[in-house]
Coordinates of C-alpha atoms and ligand atoms in Angstrom, one line a residue:
X1 CA -22.6 -4.3 3.0
X2 CA -19.4 -6.1 4.0
X3 CA -19.7 -7.6 7.5
X4 CA -17.1 -6.6 10.1
X5 CA -15.9 -9.4 12.3
X6 CA -14.5 -8.2 15.6
X7 CA -14.9 -11.4 17.6
X8 CA -11.6 -13.1 17.1
X9 CA -11.4 -14.1 20.8
X10 CA -14.4 -16.3 20.2
X11 CA -13.0 -17.9 17.1
X12 CA -11.1 -17.1 13.9
X13 CA -11.6 -17.9 10.2
X14 CA -9.6 -20.8 8.8
X15 CA -6.5 -19.5 7.1
X16 CA -6.5 -20.4 3.4
X17 CA -3.0 -21.9 3.8
X18 CA -4.2 -24.1 6.7
X19 CA -7.1 -25.3 4.6
X20 CA -4.9 -26.1 1.7
X21 CA -2.6 -28.2 4.0
X22 CA -5.6 -30.0 5.4
X23 CA -7.4 -30.9 2.2
X24 CA -5.1 -33.8 1.1
X25 CA -5.8 -35.5 4.4
X26 CA -9.6 -35.1 4.0
X27 CA -9.4 -36.6 0.5
X28 CA -7.0 -39.3 -0.4
X29 CA -4.6 -39.1 2.6
X30 CA -7.0 -40.8 5.0
X31 CA -4.6 -43.3 6.5
X32 CA -4.5 -44.1 10.2
X33 CA -1.4 -42.8 11.7
X34 CA -0.9 -46.0 13.7
X35 CA -1.0 -48.3 10.6
X36 CA 2.3 -49.8 9.4
X37 CA 1.6 -49.5 5.7
X38 CA 2.5 -46.6 3.4
X39 CA -0.8 -44.8 3.9
X40 CA -0.4 -45.0 7.7
X41 CA 3.2 -43.8 7.4
X42 CA 2.2 -40.8 5.4
X43 CA -0.3 -39.8 8.1
X44 CA 2.3 -40.4 10.8
X45 CA 4.8 -38.2 9.0
X46 CA 2.3 -35.4 8.8
X47 CA 1.4 -35.7 12.5
X48 CA 5.1 -35.6 13.4
X49 CA 5.7 -32.5 11.4
X50 CA 2.7 -30.8 13.0
X51 CA 3.9 -31.8 16.4
X52 CA 7.2 -30.0 15.7
X53 CA 5.4 -26.9 14.4
X54 CA 3.3 -26.7 17.6
X55 CA 6.3 -27.3 19.8
X56 CA 8.2 -24.5 18.0
X57 CA 5.5 -21.9 18.7
X58 CA 5.9 -22.4 22.4
X59 CA 9.6 -23.3 22.7
X60 CA 8.9 -27.0 23.7
X61 CA 10.2 -30.3 22.5
X62 CA 7.9 -32.2 20.1
X63 CA 7.6 -35.2 22.5
X64 CA 6.2 -32.8 25.1
X65 CA 3.1 -32.0 22.9
X66 CA -0.1 -34.0 23.2
X67 CA -2.8 -33.3 20.7
X68 CA -6.3 -32.9 22.1
X69 CA -9.8 -32.0 20.8
X70 CA -9.2 -28.3 21.8
X71 CA -8.5 -25.9 24.6
X72 CA -11.2 -27.4 26.8
X73 CA -9.8 -30.9 26.7
X74 CA -6.2 -29.6 27.2
X75 CA -7.4 -27.8 30.4
X76 CA -9.4 -30.8 31.6
X77 CA -6.4 -33.1 31.0
X78 CA -4.0 -30.8 32.8
X79 CA -6.1 -30.3 36.0
X80 CA -7.7 -33.8 36.2
X81 CA -4.6 -35.7 35.1
X82 CA -2.4 -34.0 37.7
X83 CA -4.9 -34.2 40.5
X84 CA -5.6 -37.9 39.8
X85 CA -1.9 -38.8 40.6
X86 CA -1.6 -36.2 43.5
X87 CA 0.6 -37.3 46.4
X88 CA -0.1 -35.4 49.5
X89 CA 1.1 -35.9 53.1
X90 CA -0.7 -38.7 55.0
X91 CA -4.3 -37.8 55.8
X92 CA -4.1 -34.6 53.7
X93 CA -6.4 -33.2 51.1
X94 CA -5.0 -32.4 47.6
X95 CA -5.1 -28.6 47.0
X96 CA -5.5 -26.8 43.7
X97 CA -5.1 -23.1 43.1
X98 CA -6.8 -21.3 40.2
X99 CA -7.5 -17.7 39.5
X100 CA -11.0 -16.3 39.8
X101 CA -11.0 -15.1 36.2
X102 CA -10.1 -18.4 34.5
X103 CA -12.1 -19.6 31.5
X104 CA -14.9 -22.1 32.4
X105 CA -12.7 -24.8 30.8
X106 CA -10.6 -24.4 34.0
X107 CA -13.2 -23.1 36.5
X108 CA -15.7 -25.8 35.9
X109 CA -13.1 -28.5 36.2
X110 CA -12.0 -27.0 39.5
X111 CA -15.6 -27.1 40.7
X112 CA -15.9 -30.7 39.6
X113 CA -12.7 -31.6 41.4
X114 CA -14.0 -29.8 44.5
X115 CA -17.0 -32.2 44.5
X116 CA -14.5 -35.1 44.4
X117 CA -12.8 -33.9 47.6
X118 CA -10.1 -31.6 46.2
X119 CA -9.7 -28.3 48.1
X120 CA -9.7 -25.4 45.7
X121 CA -8.5 -21.8 46.3
X122 CA -9.9 -19.3 43.8
X123 CA -7.4 -16.4 43.9
X124 CA -8.9 -13.0 43.6
X125 CA -7.8 -10.4 41.1
X126 CA -7.4 -6.6 41.3
X127 CA -9.8 -4.2 39.4
X128 CA -7.7 -4.7 36.3
X129 CA -8.1 -8.5 36.5
X130 CA -4.5 -9.1 37.5
X131 CA -3.5 -11.9 39.9
X132 CA -1.1 -10.8 42.6
X133 CA 1.8 -13.4 42.7
X134 CA 2.0 -12.8 46.5
X135 CA -1.6 -13.9 46.8
X136 CA -0.7 -17.2 45.1
X137 CA 2.4 -17.4 47.5
X138 CA 0.1 -16.9 50.5
X139 CA -2.3 -19.6 49.3
X140 CA 0.4 -22.3 48.9
X141 CA 0.4 -25.2 51.4
X142 CA 2.3 -28.5 51.7
X143 CA -0.8 -30.0 50.1
X144 CA -0.9 -27.8 47.0
X145 CA -0.5 -30.0 44.0
X146 CA -1.1 -27.6 41.1
X147 CA -1.4 -23.9 40.3
X148 CA -3.4 -22.9 37.2
X149 CA -3.4 -19.3 36.1
X150 CA -4.2 -18.3 32.5
X151 CA -1.7 -16.4 30.5
X152 CA -4.2 -13.9 29.0
X153 CA -7.8 -13.4 29.8
X154 CA -10.3 -14.0 27.0
X155 CA -12.8 -11.3 28.1
X156 CA -10.7 -8.3 29.0
X157 CA -7.3 -9.4 27.6
X158 CA -5.3 -8.9 30.9
X159 CA -2.0 -10.7 30.8
X160 CA -1.1 -12.5 34.0
X161 CA 2.4 -12.5 35.7
X162 CA 2.6 -16.3 35.0
X163 CA 6.4 -16.2 35.0
X164 CA 6.6 -14.9 38.6
X165 CA 3.8 -17.2 39.8
X166 CA 5.5 -20.2 38.3
X167 CA 8.8 -19.3 40.0
X168 CA 7.1 -19.1 43.4
X169 CA 5.3 -22.4 42.9
X170 CA 8.1 -24.3 41.4
X171 CA 10.5 -23.3 44.1
X172 CA 8.2 -25.4 46.4
X173 CA 8.1 -28.3 43.9
X174 CA 4.5 -27.5 42.9
X175 CA 3.3 -28.0 39.3
X176 CA 2.1 -25.0 37.2
X177 CA -0.4 -25.0 34.4
X178 CA -1.3 -22.0 32.2
X179 CA -4.2 -21.7 29.8
X180 CA -2.5 -19.9 26.8
X181 CA -5.4 -20.4 24.5
X182 CA -5.8 -16.6 24.0
X183 CA -2.1 -15.7 24.3
X184 CA -0.6 -18.1 21.8
X185 CA -0.1 -16.3 18.5
X186 CA -0.8 -12.9 20.0
X187 CA 2.2 -12.8 22.4
X188 CA 5.5 -14.6 22.4
X189 CA 5.0 -17.7 24.4
X190 CA 7.9 -19.8 25.6
X191 CA 7.5 -22.6 28.1
X192 CA 11.1 -22.3 29.3
X193 CA 10.9 -18.6 29.9
X194 CA 7.5 -18.9 31.6
X195 CA 8.7 -21.9 33.7
X196 CA 5.4 -23.7 33.4
X197 CA 4.9 -27.5 33.4
X198 CA 1.7 -27.6 31.5
X199 CA 0.3 -25.2 28.9
X200 CA -2.9 -25.4 26.8
X201 CA -3.5 -24.0 23.3
X202 CA -6.3 -24.3 20.8
X203 CA -6.4 -24.4 17.0
X204 CA -9.4 -22.3 16.2
X205 CA -8.2 -19.2 18.0
X206 CA -5.2 -18.9 15.7
X207 CA -6.8 -19.4 12.3
X208 CA -6.6 -23.2 12.6
X209 CA -9.6 -25.6 12.6
X210 CA -12.0 -26.1 15.4
X211 CA -11.9 -29.3 17.5
X212 CA -8.1 -29.5 17.8
X213 CA -5.8 -28.3 20.4
X214 CA -2.7 -29.3 22.3
X215 CA -1.4 -29.7 25.8
X216 CA 2.3 -29.1 26.5
X217 CA 3.5 -31.5 29.2
X218 CA 7.0 -30.8 30.4
X219 CA 9.1 -34.0 30.3
X220 CA 8.9 -35.9 33.6
X221 CA 5.6 -34.4 34.7
X222 CA 3.4 -36.9 36.6
X223 CA 0.0 -36.8 34.8
X224 CA -2.7 -39.4 34.1
X225 CA -4.4 -39.6 30.7
X226 CA -7.8 -38.1 30.4
X227 CA -8.9 -40.5 27.6
X228 CA -7.9 -44.1 28.1
X229 CA -7.7 -46.2 25.0
X230 CA -5.0 -47.1 22.4
X231 CA -1.3 -46.3 22.4
X232 CA -1.7 -43.0 20.6
X233 CA 0.1 -39.9 21.9
X234 CA 2.6 -42.1 23.9
X235 CA -0.4 -43.5 25.8
X236 CA -1.3 -40.0 27.1
X237 CA -4.4 -39.7 24.9
X238 CA -6.2 -42.7 23.4
X239 CA -8.1 -42.4 20.2
X240 CA -7.2 -42.4 16.5
X241 CA -5.5 -39.1 15.7
X242 CA -7.5 -36.3 13.9
X243 CA -4.9 -36.1 11.2
X244 CA -6.5 -33.2 9.1
X245 CA -7.1 -31.3 12.3
X246 CA -3.5 -31.9 13.6
X247 CA -2.0 -30.9 10.2
X248 CA -4.1 -27.7 10.3
X249 CA -3.1 -26.9 13.8
X250 CA 0.6 -27.4 12.9
X251 CA 0.4 -25.0 9.9
X252 CA -1.6 -22.5 12.0
X253 CA 1.2 -22.6 14.6
X254 CA 3.9 -22.0 12.0
X255 CA 2.0 -19.1 10.5
X256 CA 1.3 -17.7 14.0
X257 CA 5.0 -17.7 14.7
X258 CA 5.9 -16.1 11.4
X259 CA 3.4 -13.4 12.0
X260 CA 4.3 -12.6 15.5
X261 CA 6.6 -9.8 14.5
X262 CA 4.0 -7.9 12.5
X263 CA 0.3 -8.7 13.1
X264 CA 0.1 -8.0 16.9
X265 CA 1.6 -4.5 16.5
X266 CA -0.9 -3.8 13.7
X267 CA -3.8 -5.0 15.8
X268 CA -2.7 -2.9 18.7
X269 CA -2.6 0.2 16.6
X270 CA -6.1 -0.4 15.3
X271 CA -7.4 -1.4 18.7
X272 CA -6.1 1.8 20.2
X273 CA -7.7 3.8 17.4
X274 CA -11.0 2.1 18.1
X275 CA -10.7 2.8 21.8
X276 CA -9.8 6.5 21.3
X277 CA -12.5 7.0 18.7
X278 CA -15.3 5.6 20.9
X279 CA -14.1 7.3 24.1
X280 CA -13.9 10.7 22.3
X281 CA -17.4 10.5 20.9
X282 CA -19.4 8.4 23.5
X283 CA -19.8 9.8 27.0
X284 CA -20.0 7.6 30.1
X285 CA -17.8 4.8 28.8
X286 CA -15.8 2.7 31.2
X287 CA -12.6 0.9 30.3
X288 CA -12.3 -2.7 31.5
X289 CA -9.0 -4.4 31.8
X290 CA -5.3 -3.5 32.1
X291 CA -4.1 -0.5 30.2
X292 CA -0.8 -2.0 29.1
X293 CA -0.6 -5.6 30.2
X294 CA -3.2 -6.7 27.8
X295 CA -3.6 -8.7 24.6
X296 CA -2.9 -6.4 21.6
X297 CA -6.2 -7.2 19.9
X298 CA -8.6 -6.9 22.8
X299 CA -10.7 -4.0 24.0
X300 CA -13.5 -4.3 26.6
X301 CA -15.6 -1.3 27.3
X302 CA -18.6 -0.7 29.6
X303 CA -21.4 1.5 28.3
X304 CA -23.4 3.0 31.2
X305 CA -27.2 3.0 31.2
X306 CA -27.6 0.2 28.6
X307 CA -27.6 -3.6 28.3
X308 CA -24.7 -5.0 26.3
X309 CA -27.1 -7.5 24.7
X310 CA -29.1 -4.6 23.2
X311 CA -25.9 -3.1 21.8
X312 CA -24.8 -6.5 20.4
X313 CA -28.1 -7.0 18.6
X314 CA -28.1 -3.5 17.2
X315 CA -24.5 -3.7 16.0
X316 CA -25.1 -7.1 14.5
X317 CA -28.0 -5.6 12.6
X318 CA -25.5 -3.0 11.3
X319 CA -23.2 -5.9 10.1
X320 CA -20.7 -5.8 13.0
X321 CA -20.0 -8.9 15.1
X322 CA -18.8 -8.3 18.7
X323 CA -19.4 -10.0 22.0
X324 CA -20.6 -9.3 25.5
X325 CA -18.4 -11.1 28.0
X326 CA -17.2 -14.4 26.7
X327 CA -18.7 -16.2 23.8
X328 CA -19.3 -19.3 25.9
X329 CA -21.5 -17.3 28.3
X330 CA -23.5 -15.4 25.7
X331 CA -27.0 -16.6 25.9
X332 CA -27.1 -16.6 29.7
X333 CA -27.7 -13.2 31.2
X334 CA -25.6 -13.7 34.3
X335 CA -23.0 -10.9 34.4
X336 CA -19.6 -12.1 33.4
X337 CA -17.6 -13.8 36.3
X338 CA -14.5 -11.9 35.1
X339 CA -16.1 -8.5 35.4
X340 CA -17.6 -9.5 38.7
X341 CA -14.2 -10.6 40.0
X342 CA -12.9 -7.2 38.9
X343 CA -15.5 -5.7 41.2
X344 CA -17.3 -3.9 38.5
X345 CA -20.8 -3.0 39.6
X346 CA -23.4 -5.4 38.2
X347 CA -25.2 -2.7 36.1
X348 CA -22.0 -1.6 34.5
X349 CA -20.9 -5.2 33.8
X350 CA -24.2 -5.7 32.0
X351 CA -23.3 -2.9 29.6
X352 CA -19.9 -4.3 28.6
X353 CA -18.8 -5.2 25.1
X354 CA -15.7 -7.0 23.9
X355 CA -14.1 -6.0 20.6
X356 CA -11.4 -8.5 19.5
X357 CA -9.5 -7.7 16.3
X358 CA -7.9 -10.0 13.9
X359 CA -5.2 -10.1 11.2
X360 CA -7.6 -9.0 8.5
X361 CA -9.1 -6.0 10.4
X362 CA -8.6 -2.8 8.5
X363 CA -8.6 0.9 9.6
X364 CA -11.6 1.5 7.4
X365 CA -13.5 -1.3 9.3
X366 CA -12.4 0.4 12.6
X367 CA -13.7 3.8 11.5
X368 CA -17.0 2.2 10.4
X369 CA -17.3 0.5 13.8
X370 CA -16.6 3.7 15.7
X371 CA -19.4 5.4 13.8
X372 CA -21.8 2.5 14.3
X373 CA -21.1 2.3 18.0
X374 CA -21.7 6.1 18.4
X375 CA -25.1 5.7 16.6
X376 CA -26.2 2.6 18.3
X377 CA -25.3 3.7 21.9
X378 CA -27.2 6.9 21.3
X379 CA -30.2 5.0 19.9
X380 CA -30.3 2.5 22.7
X381 CA -29.7 5.1 25.5
X382 CA -32.6 7.1 24.1
X383 CA -34.8 4.2 25.1
X384 CA -33.2 3.6 28.5
X385 CA -35.2 4.8 31.6
X386 CA -31.9 4.8 33.5
X387 CA -30.4 7.2 31.1
X388 CA -33.6 9.4 31.1
X389 CA -33.4 9.5 35.0
X390 CA -29.7 10.4 34.8
X391 CA -30.4 13.2 32.3
X392 CA -33.2 14.6 34.5
X393 CA -30.9 14.6 37.5
X394 CA -28.2 16.2 35.6
X395 CA -30.5 19.0 34.3
X396 CA -31.8 19.6 37.8
X397 CA -28.3 20.0 39.2
X398 CA -27.5 22.4 36.4
X399 CA -30.6 24.5 37.1
X400 CA -29.6 24.6 40.8
X401 CA -26.1 25.6 39.9
X402 CA -27.3 28.5 37.7
X403 CA -29.8 29.6 40.5
X404 CA -26.9 30.0 42.9
Ligands
PLP501 N1 -9.5 -21.2 27.4 C1 -9.7 -19.9 27.0 C2 -8.9 -18.8 27.6 C3 -10.6 -19.7 25.9 O1 -10.8 -18.5 25.6 C4 -11.2 -20.8 25.4 C5 -12.3 -20.6 24.3 O2 -13.0 -19.6 24.3 C6 -11.0 -22.1 25.8 C7 -10.1 -22.3 26.8 C8 -11.6 -23.3 25.2 O3 -11.0 -23.6 24.0 P1 -11.8 -24.6 22.9 O4 -12.9 -23.7 22.4 O5 -10.7 -25.0 22.0 O6 -12.3 -25.7 23.7

């Protein structure tokens, strides 16, 4: 049976057009983009074109794009690079603000910086995972160097009011970074409109290759390199360029921009059909996230009385790939930090599943998924002592009500 892949927030398949564009640079076009000869110049021209394509997706200038090894490196570079050059009033402690629902690529860096003496504020979110811009305003001090709030959350899809947050921070001369790894290609993203100084994106979330990403650095931003080495990337990232990866990332960005007018709407329609189908047929389901300010492809649902891992394994057995929490945390059974920050009770967080649709998802796949979820939840709940208890209590209450 054809497998159904609904885990596009974890990663996406390489687009055939991206692969075609990369192949020549994996075969004969192996030149080093820093070499002066024709082979090198060919590689340099390809890197330059890709840089323009990436810049165009986010409304930046090509010179403001630094290629990285992915979203994680872009986030590390933004936070560590800015904090390294932080200037704070005499005797002060540099201060960083991040949201509590950031990806570990930001959160773990913040924790690392904390150990190095940086003061970090983790701004709380509301039950729909939104950051309140006023909470960021209240956290700003004269020592605040950087605010980093993601554009869209990878687990529940909630879109953050980054534009408002950036306006508040920049009015005080404070730099703003946003992790747009999940947002790029799914929402219009424009660095001018957002008013951010730094923005991270990743190739493999937008049908590009893995191991490539980019950091937008607004012209004039004070930031140290993360990787010291050669002169590459205007000395902002040493190391011979990953030319095939960069070429793939460029084409993926061009395709993402071309598809922005059609694919997200299609995904939203199918996603809503999936949500409606499940909620109509499965009782005791909780919706996690923001009803409207949300990525068009993402649906996070909590199934009471069961473990998400058990649902995941059963759905996988039925040929359907979904995720519990974020891909990066699957394997550890801690409840998702995002759901915890949304104040979802631990038992309910444990029963949460993320469905993330892609450009190839069909309505037939959605209908098959709904049917499978109905079947699997029923089967797993039938084995759940918690559900048995609930049913007994429910039956007892009904008997009492009849007796009255
Ligand atoms: N930021 C967010 C929001 C993500 O979802 C991810 C990947 O899951 C990353 C950063 C890390 O990106 P990469 O896998 O390219 O290192």
